[in-house]
Short mmCIF file of C-alpha atoms in Angstrom, two decimals:
data_model
loop_
_atom_site.label_atom_id
_atom_site.label_comp_id
_atom_site.label_asym_id
_atom_site.label_seq_id
_atom_site.Cartn_x
_atom_site.Cartn_y
_atom_site.Cartn_z
CA MET A 7 275.18 -0.80 131.75
CA LEU A 8 272.07 -1.80 133.10
CA ARG A 9 274.58 -3.76 135.59
CA ALA A 10 276.09 0.04 136.61
CA LEU A 11 272.80 1.50 137.02
CA ARG A 12 272.06 -1.88 139.09
CA ARG A 13 275.41 -1.10 141.85
CA ARG A 14 274.30 2.57 141.59
CA TRP A 15 270.46 2.38 142.83
CA ASP A 16 271.49 -0.89 145.51
CA SER A 17 273.75 2.73 147.40
CA TYR A 18 271.02 5.10 146.58
CA LYS A 19 267.81 3.12 146.61
CA HIS A 20 267.79 3.63 150.71
CA ARG A 21 268.12 7.56 151.66
CA PHE A 22 264.54 7.31 148.57
CA VAL A 23 261.61 7.93 150.24
CA PRO A 24 259.75 6.38 148.57
CA TRP A 25 261.41 3.72 148.50
CA VAL A 26 261.63 3.72 152.25
CA ALA A 27 258.45 3.46 152.74
CA LEU A 28 257.68 0.88 151.03
CA ASN A 29 259.37 -0.90 151.51
CA LEU A 30 259.92 -0.30 156.14
CA ARG A 31 257.14 -3.53 156.38
CA ARG A 32 258.97 -5.60 154.49
CA LYS A 33 262.36 -5.64 156.11
CA ARG A 34 261.34 -4.92 159.40
CA ARG A 35 264.24 -7.14 160.04
CA THR A 36 266.97 -4.47 159.02
CA LEU A 37 266.25 -2.12 160.97
CA ARG A 38 266.89 -0.28 164.73
CA TYR A 39 263.61 0.27 166.38
CA VAL A 40 264.43 3.60 168.74
CA PRO A 41 261.72 3.34 171.81
CA GLU A 42 262.20 7.30 172.82
CA ASN A 43 266.26 8.57 171.48
CA SER A 44 267.43 8.67 175.38
CA GLN A 45 267.59 5.63 175.34
CA ASP A 46 269.72 5.33 171.94
CA LYS A 47 272.60 4.15 172.86
CA ILE A 48 274.12 1.15 173.82
CA ILE A 49 276.99 2.92 176.16
CA THR A 50 276.63 5.31 177.77
CA ASP A 51 278.22 8.38 176.78
CA GLU A 52 280.71 8.49 179.39
CA ASP A 53 282.23 5.23 177.63
CA VAL A 54 282.82 6.14 174.66
CA PHE A 55 284.39 10.04 175.93
CA ALA A 56 286.40 7.39 178.28
CA THR A 57 287.89 5.28 175.11
CA LEU A 58 288.21 7.93 171.53
CA MET A 59 290.74 10.29 175.13
CA LYS A 60 292.28 7.10 174.68
CA VAL A 61 293.12 6.06 171.54
CA PHE A 62 293.66 9.95 170.60
CA LYS A 63 296.16 10.53 173.72
CA ALA A 64 297.93 7.11 172.46
CA LEU A 65 298.31 8.29 169.12
CA PHE A 66 299.91 11.92 170.72
CA VAL A 67 302.03 9.81 172.46
CA ASN A 68 303.55 8.23 169.36
CA ASP A 69 302.75 11.47 167.19
CA PHE A 70 304.85 13.31 169.78
CA SER A 71 308.14 14.12 167.66
CA ARG A 72 305.65 16.12 165.46
CA GLN A 73 303.52 18.05 168.35
CA THR A 74 306.69 20.27 169.69
CA HIS A 75 305.16 23.61 168.50
CA ILE A 76 301.75 22.50 170.56
CA LEU A 77 303.66 21.48 174.11
CA ALA A 78 306.23 24.97 173.08
CA LEU A 79 301.66 26.98 173.57
CA LEU A 80 300.73 24.44 176.47
CA PRO A 81 303.90 24.03 178.95
CA GLU A 82 301.21 22.64 181.59
CA ILE A 83 300.08 19.29 179.94
CA LYS A 84 304.38 18.65 178.68
CA CYS A 85 305.28 17.29 182.18
CA LYS A 86 302.25 15.37 181.79
CA TYR A 87 302.64 13.73 177.96
CA LEU A 88 306.13 13.30 178.88
CA GLU A 89 305.50 10.57 181.72
CA LEU A 90 303.52 9.13 179.44
CA VAL A 91 306.27 9.42 176.81
CA THR A 92 308.61 8.26 179.26
CA ALA A 93 305.74 4.50 180.55
CA GLU A 94 305.37 4.59 176.45
CA LEU A 95 309.59 3.32 176.10
CA GLU A 96 309.88 1.45 178.62
CA ARG A 97 307.17 -0.88 177.82
CA SER A 98 308.57 -0.61 174.77
CA LYS A 99 311.88 -1.42 176.53
CA VAL A 100 313.41 1.67 174.54
CA ASN A 101 316.73 3.04 176.67
CA SER A 102 316.81 7.11 175.45
CA CYS A 103 313.15 8.85 175.53
CA HIS A 104 314.70 11.84 173.43
CA HIS A 105 314.36 9.92 170.54
CA PRO A 106 310.86 8.68 170.64
CA SER A 107 310.04 9.10 166.30
CA LYS A 108 312.69 6.13 165.83
CA HIS A 109 310.10 3.26 167.35
CA VAL A 110 307.24 5.21 165.85
CA PHE A 111 303.80 2.44 165.40
CA SER A 112 301.31 2.80 162.31
CA PRO A 113 298.13 4.40 163.81
CA GLU A 114 296.75 0.34 162.98
CA GLU A 115 299.77 -1.23 165.54
CA VAL A 116 298.61 2.24 167.79
CA LEU A 117 294.66 1.08 168.20
CA PHE A 118 295.26 -2.06 168.50
CA ASN A 119 297.90 -1.98 171.26
CA THR A 120 295.30 0.77 172.78
CA LEU A 121 292.26 -1.74 172.53
CA GLY A 122 293.33 -4.80 171.48
CA PHE A 123 292.26 -4.54 167.64
CA SER A 124 292.26 -3.18 164.52
CA ILE A 125 289.95 -2.34 160.98
CA THR A 126 290.92 -1.67 157.63
CA ARG A 127 288.82 -0.35 154.47
CA ASP A 128 289.35 -3.27 152.38
CA ARG A 129 286.63 -4.97 149.54
CA SER A 130 283.42 -5.28 150.81
CA SER A 131 282.59 -9.61 151.22
CA LEU A 132 278.39 -8.73 149.57
CA VAL A 133 278.88 -8.42 146.19
CA SER A 134 278.53 -5.33 143.49
CA ALA A 135 279.13 -3.34 147.27
CA GLY A 136 281.94 -2.04 147.05
CA THR A 137 284.18 -1.10 150.31
CA GLY A 138 283.77 -1.88 153.20
CA VAL A 139 284.93 -2.21 156.60
CA PHE A 140 287.91 -4.96 158.45
CA VAL A 141 288.41 -6.31 161.68
CA THR A 142 292.40 -6.96 160.78
CA LYS A 143 293.96 -8.71 164.21
CA GLY A 144 292.46 -9.23 167.57
CA PHE A 145 289.27 -9.24 168.92
CA VAL A 146 286.78 -6.77 169.64
CA PRO A 147 283.94 -6.89 172.55
CA LYS A 148 280.49 -6.64 172.38
CA GLY A 149 279.71 -2.91 174.01
CA THR A 150 282.82 -1.62 172.35
CA VAL A 151 283.43 1.35 169.98
CA VAL A 152 285.17 -0.24 166.93
CA SER A 153 285.07 2.70 164.39
CA MET A 154 283.76 7.10 163.87
CA TYR A 155 281.45 8.29 161.00
CA PRO A 156 283.20 11.57 159.57
CA GLY A 157 282.37 14.19 158.08
CA THR A 158 280.86 17.79 157.91
CA VAL A 159 278.67 17.75 160.61
CA TYR A 160 275.33 20.04 158.90
CA ARG A 161 272.01 21.50 160.62
CA LYS A 162 268.44 21.45 159.50
CA TYR A 163 268.69 24.91 158.00
CA GLU A 164 271.96 24.79 155.92
CA PRO A 165 272.76 24.64 152.32
CA ILE A 166 273.79 21.17 151.65
CA PHE A 167 271.76 20.10 148.37
CA PHE A 168 275.25 20.05 145.77
CA GLN A 169 277.23 17.98 148.19
CA SER A 170 274.13 15.29 148.02
CA LEU A 171 273.24 15.20 144.94
CA GLY A 172 274.70 10.99 143.35
CA ASN A 173 275.51 10.92 147.49
CA PRO A 174 276.31 8.18 149.41
CA PHE A 175 277.63 8.86 152.40
CA ILE A 176 275.06 11.16 154.61
CA PHE A 177 274.37 10.20 157.35
CA ARG A 178 270.76 11.90 158.92
CA CYS A 179 271.28 11.31 163.25
CA ILE A 180 267.89 11.41 165.27
CA ASP A 181 267.59 15.29 165.57
CA GLY A 182 267.61 16.08 161.74
CA VAL A 183 271.10 16.97 161.53
CA LEU A 184 273.54 15.69 158.90
CA ILE A 185 276.73 14.79 158.34
CA ASP A 186 278.73 14.91 154.95
CA GLY A 187 281.32 11.65 155.66
CA ASN A 188 282.24 11.00 151.32
CA ASP A 189 286.14 12.09 151.13
CA LYS A 190 285.30 13.10 147.30
CA GLY A 191 284.10 16.04 145.32
CA LEU A 192 282.14 18.77 146.37
CA SER A 193 282.73 17.49 149.60
CA ARG A 194 286.06 16.51 150.07
CA ALA A 195 286.68 20.81 148.89
CA VAL A 196 283.74 22.12 151.56
CA TYR A 197 285.87 20.26 154.79
CA ARG A 198 289.20 21.03 153.64
CA SER A 199 287.61 24.57 152.63
CA CYS A 200 285.99 23.90 157.03
CA SER A 201 289.55 22.35 158.80
CA ARG A 202 291.93 25.92 157.33
CA ARG A 203 289.45 27.29 158.24
CA ASP A 204 288.82 26.31 162.08
CA GLN A 205 292.36 26.36 162.78
CA LEU A 206 294.08 28.66 165.21
CA GLY A 207 298.13 28.66 164.96
CA PRO A 208 300.05 24.42 165.65
CA PHE A 209 295.83 23.77 166.91
CA GLN A 210 294.00 21.81 163.65
CA MET A 211 290.39 21.48 165.32
CA SER A 212 290.02 18.74 163.80
CA ASP A 213 291.05 15.14 161.12
CA VAL A 214 292.02 15.72 157.18
CA SER A 215 293.32 12.49 157.20
CA TRP A 216 290.56 10.58 156.48
CA LEU A 217 291.01 12.15 153.37
CA THR A 218 293.66 10.68 152.73
CA ALA A 219 294.57 6.68 152.04
CA ALA A 220 297.10 7.70 155.17
CA LEU A 221 294.78 7.58 158.19
CA GLN A 222 295.95 9.47 161.03
CA ASN A 223 292.92 8.62 163.07
CA PRO A 224 291.80 4.55 162.72
CA LEU A 225 288.67 5.00 163.61
CA ALA A 226 287.60 7.24 161.33
CA VAL A 227 286.43 4.32 158.64
CA GLY A 228 282.51 3.92 159.79
CA GLN A 229 280.62 6.00 156.66
CA TYR A 230 282.35 2.93 154.89
CA VAL A 231 280.17 0.13 156.85
CA ASN A 232 278.23 -1.76 154.87
CA ASN A 233 274.35 -2.14 155.39
CA CYS A 234 272.89 -5.32 157.14
CA SER A 235 271.30 -8.33 154.91
CA TYR A 236 269.44 -11.22 155.89
CA GLU A 237 272.80 -12.84 154.70
CA LYS A 238 275.13 -10.25 157.19
CA ALA A 239 273.46 -9.40 159.65
CA ALA A 240 274.83 -6.36 162.10
CA ASN A 241 277.36 -6.15 164.30
CA VAL A 242 277.67 -2.52 164.94
CA CYS A 243 274.99 0.17 165.70
CA TYR A 244 275.50 3.73 164.25
CA GLN A 245 275.55 5.88 167.71
CA GLU A 246 275.45 9.83 168.45
CA PHE A 247 277.85 11.84 170.67
CA ASP A 248 278.17 14.77 171.38
CA VAL A 249 282.05 16.44 172.01
CA PRO A 250 281.77 18.47 174.90
CA GLY A 251 283.01 21.60 175.78
CA SER A 252 285.92 20.34 177.74
CA PHE A 253 287.78 17.36 174.72
CA PRO A 254 291.56 19.03 175.32
CA VAL A 255 292.39 20.79 172.37
CA GLU A 256 295.97 19.55 172.14
CA LEU A 257 293.73 16.97 171.17
CA LYS A 258 291.25 17.66 168.65
CA GLN A 259 293.92 17.42 165.64
CA TYR A 260 292.36 13.37 165.64
CA LEU A 261 288.92 14.73 165.49
CA PRO A 262 286.82 14.12 162.28
CA ASN A 263 284.55 15.54 161.65
CA ILE A 264 283.70 19.73 161.49
CA VAL A 265 280.95 21.66 161.99
CA TYR A 266 280.20 23.71 158.04
CA SER A 267 278.97 26.72 160.59
CA HIS A 268 281.40 28.09 161.98
CA ASP A 269 279.57 30.98 163.98
CA ILE A 270 277.25 27.83 166.22
CA GLN A 271 277.86 28.02 169.47
CA SER A 272 277.17 23.92 170.16
CA CYS A 273 278.90 21.05 171.32
CA LEU A 274 280.71 19.13 167.68
CA ARG A 275 278.58 15.90 167.11
CA CYS A 276 280.11 12.65 166.75
CA VAL A 277 278.35 9.46 165.79
CA VAL A 278 280.08 6.80 166.51
CA LEU A 279 279.93 3.22 165.69
CA VAL A 280 279.63 -0.12 168.95
CA THR A 281 279.57 -3.28 168.91
CA LEU A 282 276.44 -5.53 169.66
CA ARG A 283 277.98 -8.86 169.75
CA ASP A 284 281.97 -10.04 170.48
CA ILE A 285 283.70 -10.32 166.53
CA LYS A 286 286.14 -11.87 165.41
CA GLN A 287 289.12 -11.42 163.61
CA GLY A 288 288.22 -11.18 159.51
CA GLU A 289 285.20 -10.10 159.96
CA GLU A 290 283.49 -7.21 158.12
CA LEU A 291 281.44 -5.08 159.75
CA PHE A 292 277.61 -4.51 159.17
CA SER A 293 274.88 -1.41 160.46
CA ASN A 294 271.68 -0.25 159.63
CA TYR A 295 271.24 2.85 158.11
CA PHE A 296 268.14 2.94 158.90
CA THR A 297 266.98 4.59 162.69
CA VAL A 298 263.27 4.56 163.04
CA VAL A 299 262.12 6.61 165.68
CA ASN A 300 258.50 5.76 167.61
#
C-alpha cells in the first residue's frame, strides 16, 4: 500500500504547487531556465517544420495505397506523390510501381529510413518510473526533433478540471496553453470526439493512433519521456511549435494534437522534444517537467 502511494506521489508531485515552491532552489539542476520566451528554442521553427514535413511525407508515401480517396480530391498534388512513390520503389529495387502495398514498411522503419533512428516505448530504467522512451536503433545527433508530445490542446479559459484529476500527462506551455497527453479514460474520449468532429470527408485533421499500441506517427510518444534526475541527466528538451496555416492538409493525419474548441482561429500548438546532445542506440530519453521563465 505504502509503495503504491509513493509511486503515485512521485508521478504527481511535480505538479503539486506547494512541493514545486519548496523544491525550486533545492532541485535547480532539474530545471530549465529560459531568459526570455523568444529564446526558448533549441532549434528554429523552420528546422522543426522541415523535419516534420520530411517524416510525414515519408509516412504518406509508405501508406500510399490507403490514400486513394484523398488523392482523388487533390489531383494537383497526386503527380508529386506519384513521383515520390516511384523514387522510393526504385530505391528499394522494386520493379513494379503499381503495387507499393507489397513493400510497406512499419512506421518505425520509415522513421529510421528518414532520420536515421527509431524510438519506442518500454519499461523505464528508473525504478518505479513506469514506461519510458528509448532510442532502439540508429543515432540521434544534437539538435534533432526526436519526439512529439501528443494530446488535446486547451486554452487558458477552457474546461479541463475533470480531465486533470489524477492525470500526470498534462503539459503546460509558457503562455498557459495546456496539452493533455493522457491516452486513457476521459482524456482519451475527449480527443477521439474532437477528432471525429474535425474530420472533413476523407481528410483527418489529426492522428488518433497514438491512443493505441499501433502508432501511425512513430514520433508521438513524447508524453512518456520521463523527468531527469541526479543520476539521469536530461538529454532532450521540450520546444513549443505552432503549426502554420500552410501545413499540407493531406499530412495533418499525422499530427498527434487537436484543439478542444473548434471555433478558435489560431495555429495548432504542438510540442516537440529536441535533443540536447548526441544520443546513441539503447539510451533512454530524459527531459525536464519544469520550465521557469525569468
